[in-house]
Coordinates of C-alpha atoms and ligand atoms in Angstrom, one line a residue:
Chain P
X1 CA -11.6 282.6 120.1
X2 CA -13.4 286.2 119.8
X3 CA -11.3 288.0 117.9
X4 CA -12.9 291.4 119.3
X5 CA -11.9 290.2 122.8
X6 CA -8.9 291.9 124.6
X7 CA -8.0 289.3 126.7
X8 CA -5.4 287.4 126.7
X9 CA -5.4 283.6 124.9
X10 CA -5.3 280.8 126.9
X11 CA -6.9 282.0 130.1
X12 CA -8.2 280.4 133.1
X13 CA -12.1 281.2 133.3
X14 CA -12.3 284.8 133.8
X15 CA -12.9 286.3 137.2
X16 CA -15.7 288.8 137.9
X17 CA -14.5 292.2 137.3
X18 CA -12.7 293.1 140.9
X19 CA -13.2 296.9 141.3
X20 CA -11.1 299.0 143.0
X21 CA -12.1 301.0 146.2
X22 CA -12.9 304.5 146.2
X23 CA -10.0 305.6 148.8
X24 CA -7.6 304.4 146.1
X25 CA -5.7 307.4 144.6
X26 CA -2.1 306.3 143.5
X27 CA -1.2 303.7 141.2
X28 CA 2.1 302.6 140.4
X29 CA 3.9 300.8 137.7
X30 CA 6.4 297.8 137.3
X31 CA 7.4 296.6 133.8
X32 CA 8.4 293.2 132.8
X33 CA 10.3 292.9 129.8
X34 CA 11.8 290.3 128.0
X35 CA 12.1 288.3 124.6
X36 CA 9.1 286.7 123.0
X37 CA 7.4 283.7 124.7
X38 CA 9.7 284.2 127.8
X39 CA 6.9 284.2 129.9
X40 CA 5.6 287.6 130.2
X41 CA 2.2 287.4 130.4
X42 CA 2.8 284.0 132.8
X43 CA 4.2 286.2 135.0
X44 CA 1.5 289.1 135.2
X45 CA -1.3 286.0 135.7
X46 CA 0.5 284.7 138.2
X47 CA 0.1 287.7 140.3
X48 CA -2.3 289.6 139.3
X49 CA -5.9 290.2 141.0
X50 CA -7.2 290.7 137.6
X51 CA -7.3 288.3 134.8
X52 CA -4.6 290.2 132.2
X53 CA -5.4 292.9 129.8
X54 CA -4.4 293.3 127.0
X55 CA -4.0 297.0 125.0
X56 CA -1.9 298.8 122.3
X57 CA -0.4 302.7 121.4
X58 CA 0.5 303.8 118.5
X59 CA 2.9 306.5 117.5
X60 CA 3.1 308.3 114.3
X61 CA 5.5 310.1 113.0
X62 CA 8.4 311.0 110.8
X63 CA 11.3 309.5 112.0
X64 CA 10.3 307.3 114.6
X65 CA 11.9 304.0 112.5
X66 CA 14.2 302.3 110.2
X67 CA 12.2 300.1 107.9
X68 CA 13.7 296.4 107.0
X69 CA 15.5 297.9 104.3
X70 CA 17.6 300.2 105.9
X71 CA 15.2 303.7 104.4
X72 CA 14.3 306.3 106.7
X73 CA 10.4 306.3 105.8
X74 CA 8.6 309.3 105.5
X75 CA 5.9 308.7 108.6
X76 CA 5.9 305.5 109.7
X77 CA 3.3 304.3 112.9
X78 CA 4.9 302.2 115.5
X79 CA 2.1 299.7 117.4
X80 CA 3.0 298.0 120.3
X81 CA 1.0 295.5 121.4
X82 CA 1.1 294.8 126.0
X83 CA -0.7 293.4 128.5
X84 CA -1.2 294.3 132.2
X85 CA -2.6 293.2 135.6
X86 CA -3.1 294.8 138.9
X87 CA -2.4 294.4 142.4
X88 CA -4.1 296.4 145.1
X89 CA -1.3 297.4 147.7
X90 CA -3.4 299.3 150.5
X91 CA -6.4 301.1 150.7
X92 CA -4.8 303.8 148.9
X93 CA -2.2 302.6 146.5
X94 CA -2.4 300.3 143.5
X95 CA 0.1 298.4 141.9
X96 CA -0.2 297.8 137.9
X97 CA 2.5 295.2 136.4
X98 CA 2.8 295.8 132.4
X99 CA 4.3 292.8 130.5
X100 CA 5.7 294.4 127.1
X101 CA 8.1 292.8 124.4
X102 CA 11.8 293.3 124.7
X103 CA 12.0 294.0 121.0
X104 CA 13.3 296.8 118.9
X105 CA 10.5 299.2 118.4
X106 CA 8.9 299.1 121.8
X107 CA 11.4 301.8 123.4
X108 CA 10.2 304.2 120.8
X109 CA 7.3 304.1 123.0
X110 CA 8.9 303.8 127.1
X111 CA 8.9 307.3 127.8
X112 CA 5.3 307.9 126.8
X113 CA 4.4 304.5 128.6
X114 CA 6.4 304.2 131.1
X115 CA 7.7 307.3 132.7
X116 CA 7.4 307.3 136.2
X117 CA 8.1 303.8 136.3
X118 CA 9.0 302.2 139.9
X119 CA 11.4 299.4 138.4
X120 CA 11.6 296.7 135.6
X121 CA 12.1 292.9 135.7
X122 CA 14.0 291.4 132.7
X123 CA 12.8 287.8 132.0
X124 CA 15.1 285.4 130.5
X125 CA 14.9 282.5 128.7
X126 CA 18.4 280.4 129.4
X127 CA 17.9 278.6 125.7
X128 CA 17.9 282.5 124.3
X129 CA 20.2 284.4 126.6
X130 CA 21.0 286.9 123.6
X131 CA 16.9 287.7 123.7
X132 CA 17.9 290.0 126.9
X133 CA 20.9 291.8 126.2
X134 CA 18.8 294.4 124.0
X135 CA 16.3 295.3 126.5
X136 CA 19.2 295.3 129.7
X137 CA 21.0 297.6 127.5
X138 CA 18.3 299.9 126.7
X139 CA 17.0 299.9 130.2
X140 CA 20.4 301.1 131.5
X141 CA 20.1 303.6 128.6
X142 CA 16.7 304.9 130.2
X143 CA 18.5 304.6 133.6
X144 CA 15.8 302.8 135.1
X145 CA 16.8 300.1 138.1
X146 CA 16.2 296.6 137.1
X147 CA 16.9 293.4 138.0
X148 CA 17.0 289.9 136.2
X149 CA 15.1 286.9 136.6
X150 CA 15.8 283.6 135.0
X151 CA 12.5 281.9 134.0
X152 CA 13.2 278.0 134.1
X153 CA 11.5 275.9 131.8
X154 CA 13.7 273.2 132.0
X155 CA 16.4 272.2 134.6
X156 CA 19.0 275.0 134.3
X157 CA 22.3 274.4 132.5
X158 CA 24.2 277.0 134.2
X159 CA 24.4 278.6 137.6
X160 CA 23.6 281.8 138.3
X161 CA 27.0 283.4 138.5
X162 CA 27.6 282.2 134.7
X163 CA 24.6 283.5 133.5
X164 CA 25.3 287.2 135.0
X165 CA 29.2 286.2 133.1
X166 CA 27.0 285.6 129.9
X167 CA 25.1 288.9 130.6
X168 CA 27.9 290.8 131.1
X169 CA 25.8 292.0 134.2
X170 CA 27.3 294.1 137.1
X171 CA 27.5 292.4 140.4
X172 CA 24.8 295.6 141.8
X173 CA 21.9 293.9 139.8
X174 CA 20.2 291.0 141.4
X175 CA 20.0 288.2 139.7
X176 CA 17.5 285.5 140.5
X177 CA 15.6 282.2 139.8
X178 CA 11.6 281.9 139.3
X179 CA 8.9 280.2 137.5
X180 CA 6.6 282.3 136.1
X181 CA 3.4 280.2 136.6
X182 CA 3.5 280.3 140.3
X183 CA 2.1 282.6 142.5
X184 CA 4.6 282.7 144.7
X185 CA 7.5 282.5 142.7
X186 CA 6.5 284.8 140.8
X187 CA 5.6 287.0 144.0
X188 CA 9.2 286.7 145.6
X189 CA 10.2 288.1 141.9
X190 CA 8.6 290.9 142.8
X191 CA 9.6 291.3 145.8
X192 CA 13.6 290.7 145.3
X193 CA 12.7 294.1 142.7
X194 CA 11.8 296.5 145.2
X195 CA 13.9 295.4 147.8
X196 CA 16.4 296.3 145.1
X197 CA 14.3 299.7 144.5
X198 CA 14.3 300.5 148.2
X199 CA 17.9 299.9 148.7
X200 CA 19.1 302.0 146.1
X201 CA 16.3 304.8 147.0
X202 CA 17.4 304.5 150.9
X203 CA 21.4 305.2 149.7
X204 CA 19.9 308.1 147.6
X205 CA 18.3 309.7 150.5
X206 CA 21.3 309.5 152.8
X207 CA 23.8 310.8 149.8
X208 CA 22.3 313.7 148.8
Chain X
X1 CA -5.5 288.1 118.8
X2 CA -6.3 291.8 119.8
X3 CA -3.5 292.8 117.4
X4 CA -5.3 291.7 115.1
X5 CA -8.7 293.4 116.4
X6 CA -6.9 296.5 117.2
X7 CA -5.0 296.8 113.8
X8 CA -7.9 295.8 111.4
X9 CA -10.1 298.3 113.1
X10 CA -12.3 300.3 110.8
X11 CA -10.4 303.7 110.5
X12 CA -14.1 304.9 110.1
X13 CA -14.9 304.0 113.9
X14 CA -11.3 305.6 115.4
X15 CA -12.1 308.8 113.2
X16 CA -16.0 308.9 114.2
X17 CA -15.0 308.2 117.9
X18 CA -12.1 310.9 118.5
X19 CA -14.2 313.9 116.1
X20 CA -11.1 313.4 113.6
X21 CA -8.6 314.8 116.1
X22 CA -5.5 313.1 116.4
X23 CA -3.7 314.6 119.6
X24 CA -4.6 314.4 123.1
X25 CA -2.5 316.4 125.6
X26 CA 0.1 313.8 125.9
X27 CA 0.7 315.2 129.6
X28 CA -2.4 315.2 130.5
X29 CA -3.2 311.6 131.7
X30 CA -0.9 308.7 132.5
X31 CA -1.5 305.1 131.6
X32 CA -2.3 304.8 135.2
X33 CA -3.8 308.1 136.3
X34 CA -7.4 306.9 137.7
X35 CA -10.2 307.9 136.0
X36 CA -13.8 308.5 138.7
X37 CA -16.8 309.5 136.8
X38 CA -18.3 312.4 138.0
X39 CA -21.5 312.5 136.5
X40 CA -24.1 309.9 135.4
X41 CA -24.2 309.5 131.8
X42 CA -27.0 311.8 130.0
X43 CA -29.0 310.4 126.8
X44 CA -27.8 311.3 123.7
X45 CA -24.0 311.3 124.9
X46 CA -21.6 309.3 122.0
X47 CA -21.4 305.4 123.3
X48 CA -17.9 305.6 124.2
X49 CA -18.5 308.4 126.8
X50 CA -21.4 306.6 128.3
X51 CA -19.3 303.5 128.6
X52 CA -16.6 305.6 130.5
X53 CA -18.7 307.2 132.8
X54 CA -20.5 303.6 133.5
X55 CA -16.9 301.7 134.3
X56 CA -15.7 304.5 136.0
X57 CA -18.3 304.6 138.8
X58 CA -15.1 303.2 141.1
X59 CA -11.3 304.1 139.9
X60 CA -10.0 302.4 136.4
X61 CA -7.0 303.2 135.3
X62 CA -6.7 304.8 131.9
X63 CA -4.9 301.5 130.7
X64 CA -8.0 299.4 131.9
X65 CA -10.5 302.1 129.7
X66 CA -8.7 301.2 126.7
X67 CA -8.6 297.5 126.9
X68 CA -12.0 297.2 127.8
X69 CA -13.2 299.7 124.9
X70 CA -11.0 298.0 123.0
X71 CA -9.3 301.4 121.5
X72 CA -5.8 302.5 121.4
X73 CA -4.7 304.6 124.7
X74 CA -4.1 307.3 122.6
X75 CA -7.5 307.3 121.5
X76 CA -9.0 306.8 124.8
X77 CA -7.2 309.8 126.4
X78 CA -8.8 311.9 123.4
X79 CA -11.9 310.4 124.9
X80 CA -11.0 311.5 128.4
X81 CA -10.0 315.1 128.1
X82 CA -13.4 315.4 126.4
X83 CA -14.9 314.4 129.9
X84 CA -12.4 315.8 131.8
X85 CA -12.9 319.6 130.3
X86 CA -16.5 319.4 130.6
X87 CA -16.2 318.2 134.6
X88 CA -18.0 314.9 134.0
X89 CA -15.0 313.0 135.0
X90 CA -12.5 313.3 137.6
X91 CA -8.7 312.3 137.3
X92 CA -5.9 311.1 140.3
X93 CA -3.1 311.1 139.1
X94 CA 0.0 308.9 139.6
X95 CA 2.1 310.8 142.9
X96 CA 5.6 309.1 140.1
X97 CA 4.9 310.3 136.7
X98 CA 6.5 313.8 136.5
X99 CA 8.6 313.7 134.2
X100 CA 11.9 311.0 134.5
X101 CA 11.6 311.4 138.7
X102 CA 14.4 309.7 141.1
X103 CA 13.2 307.5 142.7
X104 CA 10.5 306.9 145.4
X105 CA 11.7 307.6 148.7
X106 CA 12.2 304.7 150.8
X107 CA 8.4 305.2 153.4
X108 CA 6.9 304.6 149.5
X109 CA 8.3 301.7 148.6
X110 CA 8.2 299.9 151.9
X111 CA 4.2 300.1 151.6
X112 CA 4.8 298.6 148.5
X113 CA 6.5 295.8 149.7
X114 CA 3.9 295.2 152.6
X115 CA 1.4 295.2 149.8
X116 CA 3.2 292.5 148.1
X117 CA 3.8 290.3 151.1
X118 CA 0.5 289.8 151.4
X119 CA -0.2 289.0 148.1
Ligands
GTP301 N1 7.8 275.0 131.7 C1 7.5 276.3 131.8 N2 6.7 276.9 131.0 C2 6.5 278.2 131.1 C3 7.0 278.9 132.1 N3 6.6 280.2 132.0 C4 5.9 280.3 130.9 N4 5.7 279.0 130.4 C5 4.9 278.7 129.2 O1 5.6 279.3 128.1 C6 4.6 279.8 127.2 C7 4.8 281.3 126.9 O2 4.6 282.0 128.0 P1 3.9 283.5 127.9 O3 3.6 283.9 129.3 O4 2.8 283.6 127.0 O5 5.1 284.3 127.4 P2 5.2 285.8 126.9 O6 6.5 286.3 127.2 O7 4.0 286.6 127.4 O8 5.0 285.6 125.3 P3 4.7 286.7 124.2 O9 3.7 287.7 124.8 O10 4.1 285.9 123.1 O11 6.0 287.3 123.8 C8 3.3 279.5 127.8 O12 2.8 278.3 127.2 C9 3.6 279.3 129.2 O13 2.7 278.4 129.8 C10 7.9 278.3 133.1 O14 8.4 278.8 134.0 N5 8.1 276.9 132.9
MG302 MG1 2.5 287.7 126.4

């Protein structure tokens, strides 16, 4: 593979660079998060009108981290590595969906990536339940609405309802099935999140 | 792996492309705000500025500048405030980035949904 290439290993051949129309002015974010190899980047592919991106930020700065060791460093630089697709919604409004690793350093980085985020999709891995706790956790933390969706590589071993018992997740967070290589699986994922999004935004309105 | 690409980039190259500076205006662009050049690249411009203006004939997101320079974002909004204070690039930004907003009301998000229904 070109190692100067950013994008993303183990593509279907590319498609020709779709550009977006002039009339579009607003683009919008949804992040899915989750543990390594849970099938992030599956997930953007599966939807996405672009083949996936892939791009990295940086932060540098005294106390930013805890090294392996337990020491405060001096200045340390935190790199996280994610990758994105897009989804034209209407002539004016674009939809970008950012896949980006569950792990510890990344929320150093959410706020300056992901303000202004619609929503976020936890992907879990059934075989490595405890990969999501950390990013649920920290998502709450941020306050941003979320829901969960169980990526099935192999026939499931536990209903739904146990694995929200095993999450310790409240019954207000939806909770759903998918398979990350298919389009409309993965679409319905989607979906299930701003139906989510536009319940708890229609409550807000009418509870001021 | 662009990790690697990224990481093992020449510090030479990120110093030569930013003019040493190290800060953007974190506020100023979003990793979606949409970048429209405004201009046609002149001769003599640095490479990276030509190669904005060129992609950004129709709307790219600031996100889709960096992966296709290849650069960090932080670097490519360095990039982009240099076109942006000299008028050569316009920027439409994101109507849900202030700040940590509530959020969108319902009409928003039901256009959303349209959009994704007919995926
Ligand atoms: N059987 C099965 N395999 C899947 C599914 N989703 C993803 N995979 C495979 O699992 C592997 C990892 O998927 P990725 O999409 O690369 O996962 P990721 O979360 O982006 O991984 P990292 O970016 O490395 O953390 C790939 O080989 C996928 O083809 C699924 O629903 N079922
Ligand atoms: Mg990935």
């Amino acid at each position: 593979m070109d190692s100067r290439t950013s994008e993303v290993a183990g593509q279907a051949p590319p498609r020709s660079r779709t550009p977006l129309a002039n009339t579009v002015n607003d683009a919008l974010k949804i992040v899915i998060v989750g543990g390594f190899g849970v099938g992030k980047t599956t997930m953007v592919r599966a939807v996405s009108e672009i083949r996936p991106l892939s791009t990295e930020e940086t932060m540098t700065g005294a106390g930013i981290g805890i090294d392996d060791t337990g020491g405060v460093r001096e200045k340390s630089t935190t790199t996280v590595a994610f990758d994105f697709g897009r989804i034209s919604l209407n002539e004016q409004k674009v939809l970008y969906l950012f896949g980006a690793p569950g792990q510890q350093r990344f929320w150093f980085l959410w706020d300056r990536l992901f303000a202004g985020t619609l929503g976020a999709v936890v992907l879990v891995d059934t075989r490595r339940v405890a990969d999501s706790w950390y990013a649920i956790d920290r998502l709450e933390h941020h306050g941003m609405p979320f829901i969960v969706a169980r990526n099935n590589f192999d026939e499931p071993e536990h209903t739904l309802p146990q694995l929200r018992e095993a999450l310790s997740l409240s019954d207000d967070v939806p909770l759903v099935d998918c398979d990350a290589r298919h389009r409309a699986s993965s679409k319905s994922v989607l979906i299930a999140l701003v139906n989510h999004l536009y319940a708890l935004s229609t409550a807000q309105e009418s509870s001021p | 792996m662009i990790r690697e690409a990224i990481d093992g980039e020449n510090p030479d190259r990120l110093y030569t492309v930013t003019g040493g500076r190290s800060r953007a205006d974190e506020n100023a662009f979003d990793l979606v705000t949409l970048i429209v050049s405004e201009s046609d690249p002149t001769p003599g411009m640095q490479s990276e500025h030509t190669a904005i203006l060129r992609m950004c004939r129709s709307p790219v997101a600031v996100v889709e500048v960096a992966a296709e320079l290849k650069l960090p974002v932080s670097v490519v909004k360095i990039l982009l405030c240099d076109l942006l204070d000299t008028g050569r690039i316009a920027a439409r930004h994101p109507s849900a980035s202030v700040g940590r907003t509530p959020l969108p009301p319902p009409e928003i998000l039901k256009q959303v949904l349209v959009g994704l229904k007919n995926l």
